[in-house]
Coordinates of C-alpha atoms in Angstrom, one line a residue:
M14 CA 0.1 0.1 -0.1
D15 CA 1.5 3.7 -1.1
I16 CA 1.7 5.9 2.0
K17 CA 1.3 9.6 2.0
N18 CA 2.4 11.6 5.4
I19 CA 1.1 15.4 5.6
A20 CA 0.6 17.6 8.2
I21 CA -1.7 20.3 8.6
I22 CA -0.5 23.6 9.6
A23 CA -2.5 27.0 10.1
H24 CA -2.7 29.8 12.5
V25 CA -5.0 29.4 15.5
D26 CA -8.5 29.1 14.9
H27 CA -8.4 28.7 10.9
G28 CA -10.0 25.3 11.5
K29 CA -7.5 22.4 11.5
T30 CA -9.0 20.2 13.7
T31 CA -12.3 20.4 12.2
L32 CA -10.8 19.7 9.2
V33 CA -9.2 16.1 10.5
D34 CA -12.4 15.6 12.4
K35 CA -14.3 15.5 8.3
I36 CA -11.7 13.7 7.0
M37 CA -11.5 10.8 9.5
H38 CA -15.8 11.0 9.2
H39 CA -15.3 10.8 5.1
C40 CA -13.1 7.7 5.3
S41 CA -15.5 5.8 7.3
L42 CA -12.9 5.5 10.5
F43 CA -16.7 5.1 12.7
R44 CA -19.4 3.1 12.8
E45 CA -22.8 4.6 11.6
N46 CA -24.4 4.7 15.1
E47 CA -21.0 6.4 17.2
H48 CA -21.4 9.1 18.5
T49 CA -17.6 11.3 18.8
G50 CA -18.7 14.4 18.9
D51 CA -16.4 17.3 17.4
L52 CA -12.5 17.6 18.1
I53 CA -12.1 14.8 18.1
L54 CA -8.0 15.0 18.4
D55 CA -7.8 17.7 21.1
N56 CA -8.2 14.7 23.4
N57 CA -7.0 16.5 26.7
D58 CA -9.3 18.3 29.1
L59 CA -6.8 21.6 28.5
E60 CA -7.4 21.5 25.0
R61 CA -11.2 21.1 24.9
E62 CA -11.3 23.8 27.8
R63 CA -9.3 26.1 25.8
G64 CA -10.3 25.1 21.8
I65 CA -6.8 25.4 21.0
T66 CA -4.4 22.3 20.1
I67 CA -1.0 22.3 22.2
T68 CA 0.0 18.7 21.2
S69 CA 0.2 17.5 17.8
K70 CA -1.4 14.2 17.0
N71 CA -0.9 11.3 14.7
V72 CA -4.3 9.7 12.9
S73 CA -3.9 7.3 9.8
V74 CA -6.9 6.8 7.1
V75 CA -7.1 4.8 4.0
Y76 CA -8.2 6.6 1.3
K77 CA -8.7 4.8 -2.5
G78 CA -6.3 2.3 -1.4
T79 CA -3.6 4.7 -0.2
K80 CA -2.4 5.3 3.4
I81 CA -2.6 8.9 4.3
N82 CA -0.9 9.2 7.6
I83 CA -2.5 12.8 9.1
I84 CA -0.6 15.2 11.8
D85 CA -2.5 17.6 13.5
T86 CA -0.1 20.5 14.7
P87 CA -0.6 23.4 16.9
G88 CA -1.2 26.8 15.7
H89 CA 0.2 29.2 18.7
A90 CA 3.9 30.2 18.1
D91 CA 4.7 29.3 22.0
F92 CA 4.3 25.5 20.8
G93 CA 6.5 26.2 18.3
G94 CA 8.9 23.2 19.1
E95 CA 6.5 20.9 18.9
V96 CA 5.4 21.9 15.1
E97 CA 9.0 21.6 14.3
R98 CA 9.8 18.3 15.1
V99 CA 6.5 16.5 13.6
L100 CA 7.3 18.1 10.3
N101 CA 10.3 16.2 10.2
M102 CA 7.8 13.3 9.7
A103 CA 5.7 14.3 6.9
D104 CA 6.1 14.7 2.7
G105 CA 4.2 17.6 2.2
V106 CA 1.5 19.9 4.3
L107 CA -1.9 21.0 4.0
L108 CA -1.6 24.9 4.7
L109 CA -5.0 26.1 5.8
V110 CA -6.2 29.8 5.2
D111 CA -9.1 31.7 6.2
A112 CA -10.9 33.5 3.5
F113 CA -11.7 36.4 5.6
E114 CA -8.7 36.5 7.2
G115 CA -6.0 35.6 4.8
P116 CA -2.4 34.4 6.0
M117 CA -1.4 35.6 9.6
P118 CA 1.4 36.0 11.6
Q119 CA 1.6 32.1 12.9
T120 CA 0.6 31.0 8.8
R121 CA 3.9 32.4 8.3
F122 CA 5.9 31.1 11.4
V123 CA 5.2 27.6 10.7
L124 CA 5.2 27.7 6.3
Q125 CA 8.7 28.9 7.0
K126 CA 9.6 25.8 8.7
A127 CA 7.9 23.6 6.2
I128 CA 9.4 25.6 3.1
S129 CA 12.9 25.2 4.6
L130 CA 12.6 21.8 4.9
G131 CA 11.8 21.3 1.5
L132 CA 8.2 19.8 1.7
K133 CA 5.7 20.8 -1.0
P134 CA 2.3 22.5 0.1
C135 CA -0.9 22.4 -0.8
V136 CA -3.4 25.1 0.2
V137 CA -7.0 25.1 1.3
V138 CA -8.9 28.2 1.6
N139 CA -11.2 27.6 4.4
K140 CA -14.4 29.0 5.7
V141 CA -15.5 30.5 2.3
D142 CA -19.1 30.6 3.8
K143 CA -18.4 33.9 5.9
E144 CA -19.7 36.8 5.2
N145 CA -17.6 39.4 3.1
C146 CA -14.5 37.1 2.4
T147 CA -12.2 37.2 0.0
P148 CA -10.9 33.5 -1.2
D149 CA -9.2 34.8 -4.7
E150 CA -7.0 37.7 -3.1
V151 CA -6.1 35.2 0.0
H152 CA -5.0 32.7 -2.5
E153 CA -3.0 35.8 -4.2
A154 CA -1.6 36.3 -0.4
V155 CA -0.5 33.0 0.2
F156 CA 1.6 33.2 -3.2
D157 CA 3.0 36.7 -2.3
L158 CA 3.9 34.8 1.2
M159 CA 5.5 31.9 0.0
Y160 CA 7.6 33.8 -2.3
E161 CA 8.7 36.2 0.3
L162 CA 9.8 33.2 2.1
G163 CA 11.9 32.2 -0.5
A164 CA 10.1 29.3 -1.8
E165 CA 11.6 27.6 -4.5
E166 CA 9.8 27.3 -7.9
W167 CA 7.8 24.1 -7.5
Q168 CA 6.8 24.8 -4.3
L169 CA 5.2 28.3 -5.3
D170 CA 2.9 26.2 -8.3
F171 CA 0.7 24.5 -5.2
P172 CA -2.7 23.2 -5.7
T173 CA -5.7 25.4 -4.0
V174 CA -9.1 23.8 -2.9
Y175 CA -11.3 26.1 -1.3
G176 CA -14.6 25.0 1.2
S177 CA -15.8 25.0 4.3
A178 CA -14.5 22.2 6.6
K179 CA -17.3 23.0 9.1
N180 CA -20.5 22.2 6.5
N181 CA -18.3 19.4 5.0
W182 CA -17.5 20.2 1.5
M183 CA -14.7 21.1 -0.4
S184 CA -14.1 22.5 -4.1
D185 CA -12.2 23.8 -6.9
D186 CA -13.8 26.5 -7.2
W187 CA -15.2 28.2 -4.1
K188 CA -18.8 29.5 -5.9
D189 CA -19.6 25.7 -6.8
E190 CA -20.2 23.9 -3.3
T191 CA -20.2 20.0 -3.1
D192 CA -21.0 17.7 -0.4
N193 CA -17.9 16.4 0.7
V194 CA -14.2 16.6 1.3
E195 CA -12.8 13.9 -1.3
P196 CA -11.7 17.0 -3.6
L197 CA -9.1 17.7 -1.0
L198 CA -7.9 14.2 -0.6
D199 CA -7.9 13.8 -4.1
M200 CA -5.2 16.9 -4.1
V201 CA -3.4 15.2 -1.5
L202 CA -3.1 11.7 -3.9
E203 CA -2.3 13.7 -6.7
H204 CA 0.1 16.5 -5.3
I205 CA 1.9 15.3 -2.1
P206 CA 5.1 13.1 -3.4
L207 CA 4.9 9.5 -2.7
F208 CA 8.2 8.9 -0.3
K209 CA 11.2 7.9 -2.4
A210 CA 13.4 5.4 0.0
E211 CA 17.1 5.5 -0.5
E212 CA 19.0 2.6 -0.8
G213 CA 20.6 1.5 2.3
N214 CA 20.6 0.5 5.7
V215 CA 18.1 1.4 8.5
Q216 CA 17.8 4.9 9.6
M217 CA 15.0 6.5 11.7
L218 CA 14.7 10.0 13.2
I219 CA 12.7 9.7 16.4
T220 CA 10.4 13.0 16.6
S221 CA 8.0 12.7 19.4
L222 CA 7.5 10.0 21.8
D223 CA 4.6 8.4 24.0
F224 CA 4.4 7.1 27.1
S225 CA 2.6 3.7 28.9
S226 CA 2.1 2.4 32.0
F227 CA 2.8 -1.2 31.0
T228 CA 5.6 -1.1 28.4
G229 CA 7.2 2.3 29.7
R230 CA 8.4 5.3 26.6
I231 CA 7.5 4.6 23.1
A232 CA 9.8 6.5 20.3
I233 CA 8.0 7.8 17.5
G234 CA 9.4 8.7 14.1
R235 CA 8.9 8.3 10.3
L236 CA 11.3 5.3 9.0
H237 CA 13.9 6.9 6.9
R238 CA 15.2 3.8 5.0
G239 CA 16.0 0.5 5.2
V240 CA 13.2 -2.2 7.0
L241 CA 12.5 -2.4 10.8
K242 CA 11.4 -5.9 12.4
E243 CA 10.3 -7.0 15.6
N244 CA 13.1 -8.3 18.3
M245 CA 15.8 -6.4 16.0
Q246 CA 18.7 -5.5 17.4
I247 CA 19.5 -1.7 16.7
A248 CA 22.1 1.2 17.5
L249 CA 21.0 4.3 19.0
V250 CA 23.1 7.3 18.0
K251 CA 22.8 10.2 20.2
R252 CA 22.7 13.8 19.8
D253 CA 26.6 14.1 20.8
G254 CA 27.4 11.5 18.4
S255 CA 27.8 8.3 21.1
I256 CA 26.1 5.1 20.3
V257 CA 24.4 2.9 22.6
K258 CA 23.1 -0.6 21.3
S259 CA 19.3 -1.5 22.5
K260 CA 16.6 -3.9 20.8
I261 CA 13.2 -3.3 19.5
K262 CA 10.5 -5.5 21.4
E263 CA 7.6 -4.4 19.4
L264 CA 6.2 -2.4 15.8
H265 CA 3.4 -0.6 15.9
T266 CA 2.1 1.5 13.2
F267 CA -1.1 4.1 13.3
E268 CA -4.3 3.0 12.1
G269 CA -7.1 5.0 12.7
L270 CA -7.0 6.8 15.8
G271 CA -5.2 4.0 17.5
R272 CA -2.1 1.9 16.8
K273 CA -1.8 -1.8 15.3
K274 CA 0.8 -4.1 16.1
V275 CA 3.2 -5.4 13.0
A276 CA 5.8 -7.6 12.5
E277 CA 7.7 -5.2 10.2
V278 CA 7.6 -1.6 9.1
K279 CA 8.7 -0.3 5.5
A280 CA 10.5 2.9 4.7
G281 CA 8.2 5.8 4.6
D282 CA 5.5 5.2 7.2
I283 CA 5.0 6.8 10.4
C284 CA 5.9 4.0 13.2
A285 CA 6.2 3.6 17.1
L286 CA 8.8 1.3 18.7
V287 CA 8.2 -0.3 22.3
G288 CA 11.4 -1.5 24.4
L289 CA 14.0 0.9 23.4
E290 CA 16.3 1.7 26.6
G291 CA 17.5 5.7 27.1
F292 CA 16.3 7.5 24.3
E293 CA 15.8 11.4 23.5
I294 CA 13.8 13.0 21.1
G295 CA 16.6 13.7 18.0
D296 CA 17.9 10.5 18.1
S297 CA 18.4 8.3 15.3
V298 CA 17.9 4.6 15.4
C299 CA 20.5 2.7 13.0
D300 CA 21.9 -0.4 11.8
V301 CA 23.6 -2.0 14.5
E302 CA 26.5 -2.8 12.0
N303 CA 26.9 0.5 10.5
P304 CA 25.1 3.0 12.2
E305 CA 24.6 6.5 10.0
G306 CA 22.9 8.9 12.3
L307 CA 20.2 11.2 10.3
A308 CA 20.9 15.2 11.0
T309 CA 19.2 16.0 14.7
I310 CA 16.5 18.3 15.2
A311 CA 17.1 21.9 15.6
I312 CA 14.9 24.2 17.8
D313 CA 14.7 27.9 18.2
E314 CA 15.9 29.1 21.8
P315 CA 13.2 29.7 24.4
T316 CA 12.8 33.5 24.6
M317 CA 11.4 33.9 28.3
S318 CA 11.9 32.5 31.8
M319 CA 10.2 32.2 34.8
L320 CA 11.4 30.9 38.5
F321 CA 9.5 28.0 40.0
T322 CA 9.6 27.4 43.9
I323 CA 8.3 25.2 46.2
N324 CA 4.5 26.4 47.3
D325 CA 6.2 28.1 51.4
S326 CA 2.9 30.1 52.0
P327 CA 1.2 29.5 55.5
F328 CA -1.6 27.5 53.4
F329 CA 0.9 24.8 51.9
G330 CA 0.1 21.5 51.6
K331 CA -3.8 21.8 51.7
D332 CA -4.8 21.3 48.6
G333 CA -2.0 19.7 46.7
K334 CA -0.4 16.3 47.3
F335 CA 3.3 16.9 45.5
V336 CA 4.7 19.6 47.4
T337 CA 8.1 19.0 48.1
S338 CA 11.0 20.3 45.9
R339 CA 11.9 16.6 45.1
H340 CA 8.5 16.2 43.3
I341 CA 9.1 19.5 41.4
R342 CA 12.5 18.5 40.2
E343 CA 11.0 15.4 39.2
R344 CA 8.1 16.5 37.3
L345 CA 10.1 19.4 35.4
A346 CA 12.8 16.5 34.4
K347 CA 9.8 14.4 32.8
E348 CA 8.7 17.5 31.4
L349 CA 11.8 18.2 29.3
E350 CA 11.9 14.8 27.9
K351 CA 9.2 15.8 25.4
N352 CA 8.8 19.4 25.7
L353 CA 11.8 20.2 23.4
A354 CA 11.2 23.9 23.6
L355 CA 11.9 23.6 27.4
R356 CA 15.2 24.5 29.4
V357 CA 15.4 23.9 33.7
E358 CA 18.3 25.2 35.2
T359 CA 19.1 25.1 39.0
T360 CA 19.8 28.2 41.0
N361 CA 21.8 28.8 44.2
S362 CA 19.0 27.6 46.2
A363 CA 17.8 23.8 46.3
D364 CA 14.3 24.7 46.3
K365 CA 14.2 27.4 43.1
F366 CA 14.3 26.4 39.5
M367 CA 14.8 28.5 36.7
V368 CA 12.2 27.4 34.0
F369 CA 13.0 28.9 30.1
G370 CA 10.4 28.5 27.6
R371 CA 8.8 30.3 24.4
G372 CA 6.3 32.7 26.0
V373 CA 3.8 32.9 28.6
L374 CA 1.4 30.5 27.1
H375 CA 3.8 27.5 26.7
L376 CA 4.9 28.1 30.5
S377 CA 1.2 28.7 32.1
V378 CA -0.1 25.4 29.8
L379 CA 2.7 23.3 32.0
I380 CA 1.8 24.9 35.4
E381 CA -1.9 24.2 34.7
T382 CA -1.0 21.0 33.8
M383 CA 1.1 20.6 37.0
R384 CA -1.7 22.1 38.8
R385 CA -4.1 19.7 37.9
E386 CA -2.0 16.4 38.5
G387 CA -1.6 17.8 42.1
Y388 CA 1.2 19.8 42.4
E389 CA 1.7 23.3 44.4
L390 CA 4.0 25.3 43.3
Q391 CA 4.9 29.3 43.3
I392 CA 5.8 30.9 39.9
G393 CA 7.9 34.2 40.0
Q394 CA 7.3 36.9 37.5
P395 CA 8.0 36.2 33.8
Q396 CA 10.9 37.7 32.6
V397 CA 12.5 37.8 29.3
I398 CA 16.1 36.8 27.8
I399 CA 18.1 39.0 27.5
K400 CA 21.5 38.2 25.2
E401 CA 24.6 40.2 24.4
I402 CA 25.4 40.1 21.0
D403 CA 28.8 41.6 19.3
G404 CA 28.9 43.3 23.0
K405 CA 25.5 44.7 22.8
K406 CA 22.6 43.8 25.5
C407 CA 19.9 42.5 23.0
E408 CA 16.3 41.7 23.6
P409 CA 13.8 39.6 21.9
V410 CA 11.4 41.3 19.7
E411 CA 8.2 40.2 18.5
E412 CA 5.5 40.8 15.3
L413 CA 2.7 41.6 16.9
T414 CA -0.8 41.9 15.5
I415 CA -4.1 43.2 16.4
D416 CA -7.6 42.7 15.0
L417 CA -10.0 45.1 16.5
P418 CA -13.2 47.4 15.8
E419 CA -12.2 50.6 14.3
S420 CA -13.5 53.0 16.8
V421 CA -10.9 51.9 19.2
S422 CA -8.2 51.1 17.2
G423 CA -6.5 54.6 18.4
R424 CA -6.6 53.6 22.1
A425 CA -4.6 50.5 20.9
I426 CA -1.9 52.0 19.1
D427 CA -1.6 54.3 21.9
M428 CA -1.1 51.1 24.5
V429 CA 1.8 49.6 22.3
T430 CA 3.8 52.7 21.4
I431 CA 3.8 53.6 25.2
R432 CA 5.5 50.0 25.2
K433 CA 8.1 51.0 22.6
G434 CA 6.2 49.1 19.8
E435 CA 6.3 50.5 16.1
M436 CA 4.1 50.5 14.0
Q437 CA 4.6 48.5 10.6
S438 CA 1.0 48.8 8.9
M439 CA -2.6 49.3 9.5
E440 CA -5.3 48.0 7.1
A441 CA -9.3 48.2 7.0
K442 CA -11.4 44.8 7.0
G443 CA -15.1 45.3 7.1
E444 CA -15.7 47.4 10.0
R445 CA -12.6 46.3 11.7
M446 CA -8.8 47.6 11.7
I447 CA -5.6 45.0 11.4
C448 CA -2.8 46.8 12.6
T449 CA 0.9 45.1 12.6
F450 CA 3.7 46.3 15.0
I451 CA 7.0 45.6 15.9
V452 CA 7.3 45.2 19.7
P453 CA 9.6 44.0 22.4
S454 CA 8.9 40.8 23.9
R455 CA 8.4 42.7 27.5
G456 CA 6.3 44.8 26.2
I457 CA 3.9 42.1 25.5
I458 CA 4.0 40.5 28.8
G459 CA 0.2 42.0 30.8
L460 CA -0.4 44.0 27.3
R461 CA -4.0 41.3 26.5
N462 CA -5.5 42.2 29.7
Q463 CA -5.4 46.2 29.2
L464 CA -6.4 45.9 25.4
L465 CA -9.3 43.8 26.1
T466 CA -10.6 45.9 29.1
A467 CA -9.4 49.2 26.7
T468 CA -11.6 47.5 23.7
A469 CA -14.6 45.9 25.8
G470 CA -13.2 42.2 25.0
E471 CA -13.1 43.3 21.3
A472 CA -9.2 43.0 20.7
I473 CA -7.7 39.6 19.0
M474 CA -3.8 39.5 19.6
T475 CA -1.5 37.1 18.4
H476 CA 1.9 37.6 18.3
R477 CA 4.9 35.6 17.0
F478 CA 9.0 36.0 17.7
L479 CA 11.2 37.8 15.3
E480 CA 14.7 38.5 16.1
Y481 CA 17.2 39.5 19.3
Q482 CA 17.4 43.1 18.9
P483 CA 19.4 46.2 21.1
L484 CA 17.7 46.8 24.6
K485 CA 14.8 49.5 23.7
G486 CA 15.1 50.9 26.9
G487 CA 12.3 51.3 30.1
I488 CA 8.7 50.1 29.7
P489 CA 6.3 51.3 31.8
E490 CA 5.2 48.3 34.8
R491 CA 2.1 48.3 35.8
L492 CA 0.8 51.6 37.1
N493 CA -1.3 50.7 40.3
G494 CA 0.3 49.1 43.3
S495 CA -1.2 46.2 45.7
L496 CA -3.7 45.9 48.7
V497 CA -2.0 43.6 50.6
S498 CA -3.4 41.8 53.7
M499 CA -2.2 42.6 57.1
D500 CA -3.7 39.1 59.0
N501 CA -4.5 35.7 58.9
G502 CA -8.2 34.9 58.8
S503 CA -11.1 35.3 56.2
A504 CA -12.3 38.1 54.7
I505 CA -15.1 39.8 56.5
P506 CA -17.8 41.8 54.3
Y507 CA -18.1 44.8 56.5
S508 CA -14.6 45.5 56.2
I509 CA -14.0 45.3 52.7
D510 CA -16.9 47.3 52.2
K511 CA -15.5 50.1 54.3
L512 CA -12.1 49.4 52.0
Q513 CA -13.5 49.3 48.5
D514 CA -12.9 53.3 47.7
R515 CA -9.3 52.3 48.0
G516 CA -9.1 49.5 45.1
S517 CA -10.5 46.7 43.6
F518 CA -10.7 43.4 45.8
F519 CA -9.6 39.9 44.4
V520 CA -11.2 38.0 47.1
N521 CA -14.4 37.5 47.9
P522 CA -16.0 37.4 51.4
G523 CA -15.8 34.8 53.6
E524 CA -12.5 33.3 51.4
S525 CA -9.3 32.4 54.1
I526 CA -6.6 35.1 53.4
Y527 CA -3.2 35.0 55.3
E528 CA -0.2 37.9 56.0
G529 CA 1.2 39.0 52.6
Q530 CA -1.1 37.8 50.4
V531 CA -2.1 40.5 47.8
I532 CA -6.1 40.8 48.2
G533 CA -6.4 43.4 45.8
E534 CA -5.3 46.5 43.5
N535 CA -4.7 49.6 45.1
T536 CA -6.1 53.2 43.4
R537 CA -2.6 54.7 44.0
R538 CA 0.6 53.9 42.6
D539 CA 2.3 52.3 45.9
D540 CA 1.2 49.5 48.0
M541 CA -0.9 49.9 51.1
V542 CA -1.5 47.3 53.8
V543 CA -5.0 46.4 54.8
N544 CA -7.0 44.8 57.5
V545 CA -9.8 43.4 55.9
T546 CA -10.3 40.6 58.9
K547 CA -11.7 43.0 61.5
T548 CA -15.0 42.5 62.3
K549 CA -18.1 45.1 63.6
K550 CA -17.9 46.8 67.0
M551 CA -20.6 45.8 68.6
S552 CA -21.9 48.2 70.9
N553 CA -25.0 49.3 72.4
V554 CA -24.8 52.9 70.9
R555 CA -26.5 53.8 68.1
S556 CA -25.3 56.0 65.2
S557 CA -27.2 56.8 62.1
G558 CA -26.1 55.3 58.8
A559 CA -24.7 52.5 61.1
D560 CA -27.0 49.9 59.6
D561 CA -26.9 51.0 56.0
K562 CA -26.3 47.2 53.9
A563 CA -22.9 46.6 52.4
K564 CA -22.6 46.5 48.6
I565 CA -20.0 44.5 47.8
V566 CA -18.5 45.0 44.5
P567 CA -17.7 40.8 42.9
A568 CA -14.1 40.0 43.2
I569 CA -11.9 40.2 40.0
K570 CA -10.8 36.5 39.1
F571 CA -7.7 36.0 37.1
S572 CA -7.1 33.4 35.1
L573 CA -3.4 31.9 35.1
E574 CA -1.6 33.6 32.7
E575 CA -3.6 37.1 33.5
A576 CA -2.4 36.3 37.3
L577 CA 1.5 35.7 35.8
E578 CA 1.2 38.8 33.4
Y579 CA -0.1 41.0 36.4
I580 CA 2.6 40.3 39.0
Q581 CA 5.5 42.5 40.0
K582 CA 9.2 41.9 40.9
D583 CA 8.4 41.4 44.2
E584 CA 5.4 39.0 43.8
Y585 CA 4.6 35.2 43.2
V586 CA 1.8 33.6 41.9
E587 CA 0.7 30.6 44.2
V588 CA -0.4 27.7 42.4
T589 CA -2.5 24.6 43.8
P590 CA -4.9 22.5 42.5
K591 CA -8.0 24.5 43.8
H592 CA -6.6 28.1 44.3
I593 CA -4.3 30.8 42.0
R594 CA -3.4 33.4 44.9
L595 CA -1.1 36.5 44.5
R596 CA 1.3 36.9 47.2
K597 CA 4.3 39.1 48.6
I598 CA 7.4 37.5 48.1
Y599 CA 7.9 38.4 51.8
L600 CA 4.8 38.0 53.5
K601 CA 5.8 40.6 56.8
E602 CA 6.0 43.9 56.0
V603 CA 9.1 44.6 58.6
D604 CA 11.0 42.4 55.4
R605 CA 9.5 43.8 52.6
K606 CA 10.7 47.1 54.2
R607 CA 14.2 45.6 54.6
N608 CA 14.4 44.2 51.1
K609 CA 12.6 46.8 49.0
F610 CA 13.4 45.7 45.9

């Protein structure tokens, strides 16, 4: 059977996972009466809640006698490490573009990777059922983008289909609606090249891994040349060139959503190897007699760091199962095995770790996963990584695109320019404006919250890492100080009511709080220590106004990313399975004054 491997790449929310659903249904992977729901491949809780793909997944379908391995990839640039390694398994890519929005920053990011790897692109203009969409102009824009990214002639001669994955149709002409996605699959069969194996002995690059509680770690990759068999002796060529002998106990290929055990695998197919010892992503599986390693995976450098430390607040250990530094160290080591764009460094303290990643979202997904597994930890303020290039201090700079209503665009532009952003372009699409900026990564931390407030939740913000440029100077931080609790206890409605003109609160009446916890935002610039555990004094003398009803404004509750972007240098976010709290690093006011930052 012929085998074709395709990766589906696109900007976030352009419909990759939905398209995979429709292909799986068309190739009848499921029984007629089987209820599968939507977004079948986004199968973990975090992906379903956020509505985004975080880890890439493989699924295989058979169409007209050809086996097609489809790889669904994440759209966010923060998960670029994930995209870079899975593109190594593909022979071609399906580039999905929204018929209204056209190519967006992340489209550019993943397309650049695909073109540099020499993959054949096929373009799918999706969502042509949207109002005011311009499929023909989008097709031109994709051509221009490929040309700009240095695509070769055979890559620029790409086939295109139009359609709506949600409504389950694809066609060669967007005005001509069909009733299935066959034109897309026909395009894959016709234009994606078959893998031509070179002569030679076994070569396979490990690009992904899985874990099973029965068989341990499983290596996944595409067999580059040769044949793999069960119980075969192989050599592992590590990243540093050293060679380790090992043995394959079982071989699996992908079939539908699952895997099937096979006796041998031919070159070109994506397979899973069970029983290999001590491998890492980027190692090569080679012939035991004459090992020849493949080029390992190059991953872009991280741009942001956060301090992870144990939870030492008065409430530690109340919610979580794993609270010690040993637990956190082991969990981070486990994450390093499969999360290629992550780095962890130890510090001079045994219970603090510096974790480096691609952005706030990349690291917050790790924190959120740890918290759901029962870990308690504290996180410091996100910091960008400053490098020295040619004797000059340089910082990461990103391309920021904001899509927002025209009426509020002035306010948004103002906010970005204060943060040292330079405007590149501004174009109108319908009643909305799309503004592009070049802005330091430092300026993006905390911008989303302010933008959403200023535009009444209308702004859509995307950004991708561009390069390192010389430091741009100071960027204004959060303007308002914090309201800090003076005492341990529970928040009393009476006290909160009396302090409401001092700022907005993050805690509800009746919530347990401790000394040094950040319980609100001050209306002024400096921090203010307040006592919200004070109850009303009872006396038999009545004064006018004493019995007014307390009207309490609901507390502001942060999501994890919002909390990480909100905190200042002298604050931590305390993360437990049930709570996200903000606190000062030094809980006592005396210590804070003594160690003023």
